[in-house]
Tab-separated table of C-alpha atoms in Angstrom:
chain	number	residue	atom	x	y	z
A	221	GLY	CA	78.944	112.450	55.204
A	222	ALA	CA	75.945	112.987	53.044
A	223	VAL	CA	72.798	114.182	54.744
A	224	VAL	CA	69.193	113.716	53.805
A	225	SER	CA	66.700	115.900	55.599
A	226	GLN	CA	63.062	114.871	55.879
A	227	HIS	CA	60.332	117.144	57.136
A	228	PRO	CA	58.084	117.060	59.067
A	229	SER	CA	59.100	114.309	61.435
A	230	TRP	CA	55.598	114.005	62.830
A	231	VAL	CA	52.221	115.131	61.582
A	232	ILE	CA	48.621	114.662	62.660
A	233	CYS	CA	45.857	115.557	60.267
A	234	LYS	CA	42.111	115.181	59.848
A	235	SER	CA	40.653	112.644	57.491
A	236	GLY	CA	40.190	114.087	54.008
A	237	THR	CA	43.034	116.551	54.153
A	238	SER	CA	46.306	116.346	52.246
A	239	VAL	CA	49.753	116.156	53.755
A	240	LYS	CA	53.058	116.992	52.084
A	241	ILE	CA	56.331	115.437	53.171
A	242	GLU	CA	59.626	116.864	51.969
A	243	CYS	CA	62.898	115.072	51.405
A	244	ARG	CA	66.011	117.105	50.734
A	245	SER	CA	69.566	116.077	50.031
A	246	LEU	CA	71.580	118.764	51.785
A	247	ASP	CA	75.078	118.339	50.443
A	248	PHE	CA	74.750	116.318	47.282
A	249	GLN	CA	72.651	116.083	44.173
A	250	ALA	CA	70.392	113.093	44.364
A	251	THR	CA	69.863	111.419	41.055
A	252	THR	CA	67.260	109.153	42.553
A	253	MET	CA	65.079	109.319	45.625
A	254	PHE	CA	63.094	106.481	47.080
A	255	TRP	CA	59.998	106.609	49.235
A	256	TYR	CA	59.247	103.845	51.695
A	257	ARG	CA	56.431	103.080	54.070
A	258	GLN	CA	56.595	101.074	57.254
A	259	PHE	CA	53.651	99.541	59.065
A	260	PRO	CA	54.065	98.746	62.759
A	261	LYS	CA	56.322	95.792	63.393
A	262	GLN	CA	57.054	95.313	59.727
A	263	SER	CA	59.962	96.118	57.489
A	264	LEU	CA	60.145	98.915	54.966
A	265	MET	CA	58.047	98.677	51.855
A	266	LEU	CA	59.183	100.532	48.771
A	267	MET	CA	56.430	102.776	47.482
A	268	ALA	CA	58.047	104.537	44.581
A	269	THR	CA	61.250	105.612	42.929
A	270	SER	CA	61.580	109.163	41.694
A	271	ASN	CA	64.097	110.636	39.307
A	272	GLU	CA	64.547	114.360	38.897
A	273	GLY	CA	62.448	115.777	36.122
A	274	SER	CA	60.529	112.634	35.327
A	275	LYS	CA	57.479	110.832	36.608
A	276	ALA	CA	57.892	108.579	39.588
A	277	THR	CA	57.824	104.836	39.187
A	278	TYR	CA	55.351	103.302	41.603
A	279	GLU	CA	55.479	99.814	43.026
A	280	GLN	CA	52.610	97.497	42.351
A	281	GLY	CA	49.676	98.176	44.614
A	282	VAL	CA	50.642	101.762	45.427
A	283	GLU	CA	48.048	104.277	44.258
A	284	LYS	CA	49.802	107.034	42.369
A	285	ASP	CA	46.791	109.340	42.638
A	286	LYS	CA	46.813	108.901	46.388
A	287	PHE	CA	50.557	109.288	46.881
A	288	LEU	CA	51.762	112.100	44.651
A	289	ILE	CA	55.498	112.304	44.227
A	290	ASN	CA	57.223	115.327	42.761
A	291	HIS	CA	60.975	115.354	42.201
A	292	ALA	CA	61.302	118.975	41.228
A	293	SER	CA	65.042	119.340	41.570
A	294	LEU	CA	68.155	117.305	42.218
A	295	THR	CA	67.897	118.091	45.908
A	296	LEU	CA	64.181	117.926	46.627
A	297	SER	CA	61.476	115.307	46.371
A	298	THR	CA	58.031	115.602	47.920
A	299	LEU	CA	55.423	113.012	48.781
A	300	THR	CA	51.866	114.272	49.105
A	301	VAL	CA	49.309	112.007	50.692
A	302	THR	CA	46.054	113.245	49.175
A	303	SER	CA	42.697	112.977	50.916
A	304	ALA	CA	44.308	111.119	53.756
A	305	HIS	CA	42.376	108.465	55.636
A	306	PRO	CA	43.172	106.617	58.864
A	307	GLU	CA	44.522	103.642	56.922
A	308	ASP	CA	47.214	105.942	55.520
A	309	SER	CA	48.592	106.387	59.014
A	310	SER	CA	52.086	105.027	58.865
A	311	PHE	CA	55.766	105.837	59.011
A	312	TYR	CA	57.152	107.239	55.767
A	313	ILE	CA	60.851	107.493	55.031
A	314	CYS	CA	62.820	108.717	52.058
A	315	SER	CA	66.263	107.845	50.865
A	316	ALA	CA	68.550	109.164	48.165
A	317	ASN	CA	71.784	108.398	46.438
A	318	ARG	CA	74.142	110.336	44.271
A	319	ASP	CA	74.269	107.822	41.530
A	320	PHE	CA	72.628	104.610	40.498
A	321	ASN	CA	75.227	102.325	42.022
A	322	GLU	CA	76.006	104.317	45.133
A	323	LYS	CA	74.886	103.709	48.679
A	324	LEU	CA	71.662	105.101	50.048
A	325	PHE	CA	71.334	107.869	52.594
A	326	PHE	CA	68.192	108.034	54.663
A	327	GLY	CA	65.926	110.723	55.954
A	328	SER	CA	64.789	110.564	59.564
A	329	GLY	CA	61.256	109.588	58.640
A	330	THR	CA	57.780	111.050	59.086
A	331	GLN	CA	55.154	109.563	61.358
A	332	LEU	CA	51.739	110.346	59.870
A	333	SER	CA	48.625	109.945	61.989
A	334	VAL	CA	45.261	110.535	60.314
A	335	LEU	CA	42.334	111.059	62.651
B	142	ALA	CA	71.152	110.531	72.009
B	143	GLN	CA	69.588	107.495	70.383
B	144	SER	CA	71.756	106.176	67.595
B	145	VAL	CA	72.768	103.183	65.534
B	146	SER	CA	76.435	102.585	64.867
B	147	GLN	CA	78.065	100.469	62.249
B	148	HIS	CA	81.753	100.551	62.923
B	149	ASN	CA	82.966	98.917	59.749
B	150	HIS	CA	82.866	101.338	56.866
B	151	HIS	CA	84.268	99.020	54.210
B	152	VAL	CA	85.012	95.321	54.543
B	153	ILE	CA	86.918	93.402	51.893
B	154	LEU	CA	86.881	89.626	51.950
B	155	SER	CA	87.771	86.754	49.701
B	156	GLU	CA	85.143	84.235	48.698
B	157	ALA	CA	84.475	81.586	51.336
B	158	ALA	CA	85.704	83.810	54.143
B	159	SER	CA	83.477	84.293	57.158
B	160	LEU	CA	81.722	87.589	57.699
B	161	GLU	CA	80.736	89.537	60.766
B	162	LEU	CA	79.435	93.092	60.520
B	163	GLY	CA	78.989	95.045	63.699
B	164	CYS	CA	75.892	96.968	64.722
B	165	ASN	CA	75.420	98.718	68.047
B	166	TYR	CA	72.489	100.792	69.183
B	167	SER	CA	71.941	103.143	72.056
B	168	TYR	CA	68.269	102.702	72.782
B	169	GLY	CA	66.810	101.717	76.098
B	170	GLY	CA	63.907	99.380	76.502
B	171	THR	CA	62.444	97.145	73.868
B	172	VAL	CA	63.907	97.418	70.398
B	173	ASN	CA	63.102	95.880	67.075
B	174	LEU	CA	66.145	95.422	64.884
B	175	PHE	CA	66.645	94.968	61.161
B	176	TRP	CA	69.393	94.279	58.692
B	177	TYR	CA	68.869	95.454	55.129
B	178	VAL	CA	71.017	94.951	52.065
B	179	GLN	CA	71.388	97.225	49.070
B	180	TYR	CA	72.840	95.466	46.047
B	181	PRO	CA	74.487	97.714	43.437
B	182	GLY	CA	71.862	99.640	41.544
B	183	GLN	CA	68.982	98.321	43.634
B	184	HIS	CA	66.868	99.519	46.523
B	185	LEU	CA	66.765	97.979	49.988
B	186	GLN	CA	65.978	94.359	50.649
B	187	LEU	CA	65.257	92.954	54.083
B	188	LEU	CA	67.792	90.358	55.216
B	189	LEU	CA	66.388	89.599	58.634
B	190	LYS	CA	64.671	91.123	61.622
B	191	TYR	CA	64.413	90.638	65.350
B	192	PHE	CA	61.348	91.465	67.411
B	193	SER	CA	61.442	89.000	70.278
B	194	GLY	CA	62.180	85.382	71.122
B	195	ASP	CA	65.299	83.534	70.044
B	196	PRO	CA	68.106	86.097	69.921
B	197	LEU	CA	69.753	84.223	67.055
B	198	VAL	CA	67.846	85.187	63.957
B	199	LYS	CA	68.246	83.505	60.609
B	200	GLY	CA	67.566	85.410	57.438
B	201	ILE	CA	67.743	84.958	53.724
B	202	LYS	CA	70.790	83.904	51.726
B	203	GLY	CA	72.515	82.245	54.674
B	204	PHE	CA	72.748	85.355	56.832
B	205	GLU	CA	72.110	85.356	60.548
B	206	ALA	CA	72.335	87.888	63.334
B	207	GLU	CA	72.565	87.649	67.074
B	208	PHE	CA	70.852	90.064	69.430
B	209	ILE	CA	72.946	90.538	72.566
B	210	LYS	CA	70.985	92.805	74.850
B	211	SER	CA	73.788	93.296	77.354
B	212	LYS	CA	76.072	94.571	74.623
B	213	PHE	CA	73.394	96.534	72.749
B	214	SER	CA	74.554	94.702	69.644
B	215	PHE	CA	72.969	93.004	66.656
B	216	ASN	CA	75.864	91.770	64.553
B	217	LEU	CA	75.335	90.224	61.146
B	218	ARG	CA	77.159	87.027	60.245
B	219	LYS	CA	77.613	84.648	57.363
B	220	PRO	CA	79.902	81.607	57.543
B	221	SER	CA	81.048	81.729	53.930
B	222	VAL	CA	80.571	84.744	51.696
B	223	GLN	CA	80.134	84.715	47.956
B	224	TRP	CA	81.017	87.250	45.304
B	225	SER	CA	77.294	87.969	44.939
B	226	ASP	CA	77.197	89.212	48.546
B	227	THR	CA	79.028	92.355	47.448
B	228	ALA	CA	76.657	95.107	48.574
B	229	GLU	CA	75.963	97.796	51.136
B	230	TYR	CA	74.560	96.530	54.444
B	231	PHE	CA	72.449	98.653	56.772
B	232	CYS	CA	71.440	98.030	60.351
B	233	ALA	CA	68.269	99.752	61.560
B	234	VAL	CA	66.138	99.976	64.673
B	235	HIS	CA	62.359	100.014	64.917
B	236	ASP	CA	61.906	103.686	64.162
B	237	MET	CA	63.972	103.195	61.019
B	238	ARG	CA	66.994	104.995	62.346
B	239	PHE	CA	69.724	103.583	60.153
B	240	GLY	CA	73.381	103.003	60.685
B	241	ALA	CA	75.735	104.586	58.181
B	242	GLY	CA	76.082	101.329	56.301
B	243	THR	CA	78.944	98.936	55.679
B	244	ARG	CA	80.189	98.264	52.209
B	245	LEU	CA	81.138	94.646	51.673
B	246	THR	CA	83.369	93.768	48.761
B	247	VAL	CA	83.916	90.080	48.096
B	248	LYS	CA	86.806	89.247	45.831
B	249	PRO	CA	86.374	86.197	43.600
């Protein structure tokens, strides 16, 4: 089956630094990739939708200057948390699908801890 | 290894039929469990979740799920499905490890 690889799975950083999270579709071309965030004991919250070669569409309340998304190719999307602060500590997960109406495949997630 | 299994890959039902989608997990200890739905062309939507308390959880759109700790299961149910329930259904545990998904097709 289709595989989505997300890296790193766990990262600790100092406040004020930037962190990049990668999401790769390993055996298919992902038309669309989605980035989600999960706070403890809550469900996933969609942050943004990215399409290859175009600007990401951010959900209301998500700061696009804080969470930079680059969908450089059909197999790679990156989320950069810029000038991270402790309140950005969270679990981030990406997902992708081949086509608009097809099922999602999920990365394994990234636990970000900002000190 | 820790995993989430959804045994039904594709389920086809007629309208008004009852639905049960299986979800099993292989985690020890306390787990938080979720069911999400992906309607065609849309992103995920939370159906229901279990953290603690009553093992029978009721969610949106008439869905419910029962947490059976002894069976490591969290099956999703709906007494009478509608054509609009056609979607992909995902079971997930607290660290967002997802099952492979079950496609539900409801015939009118």
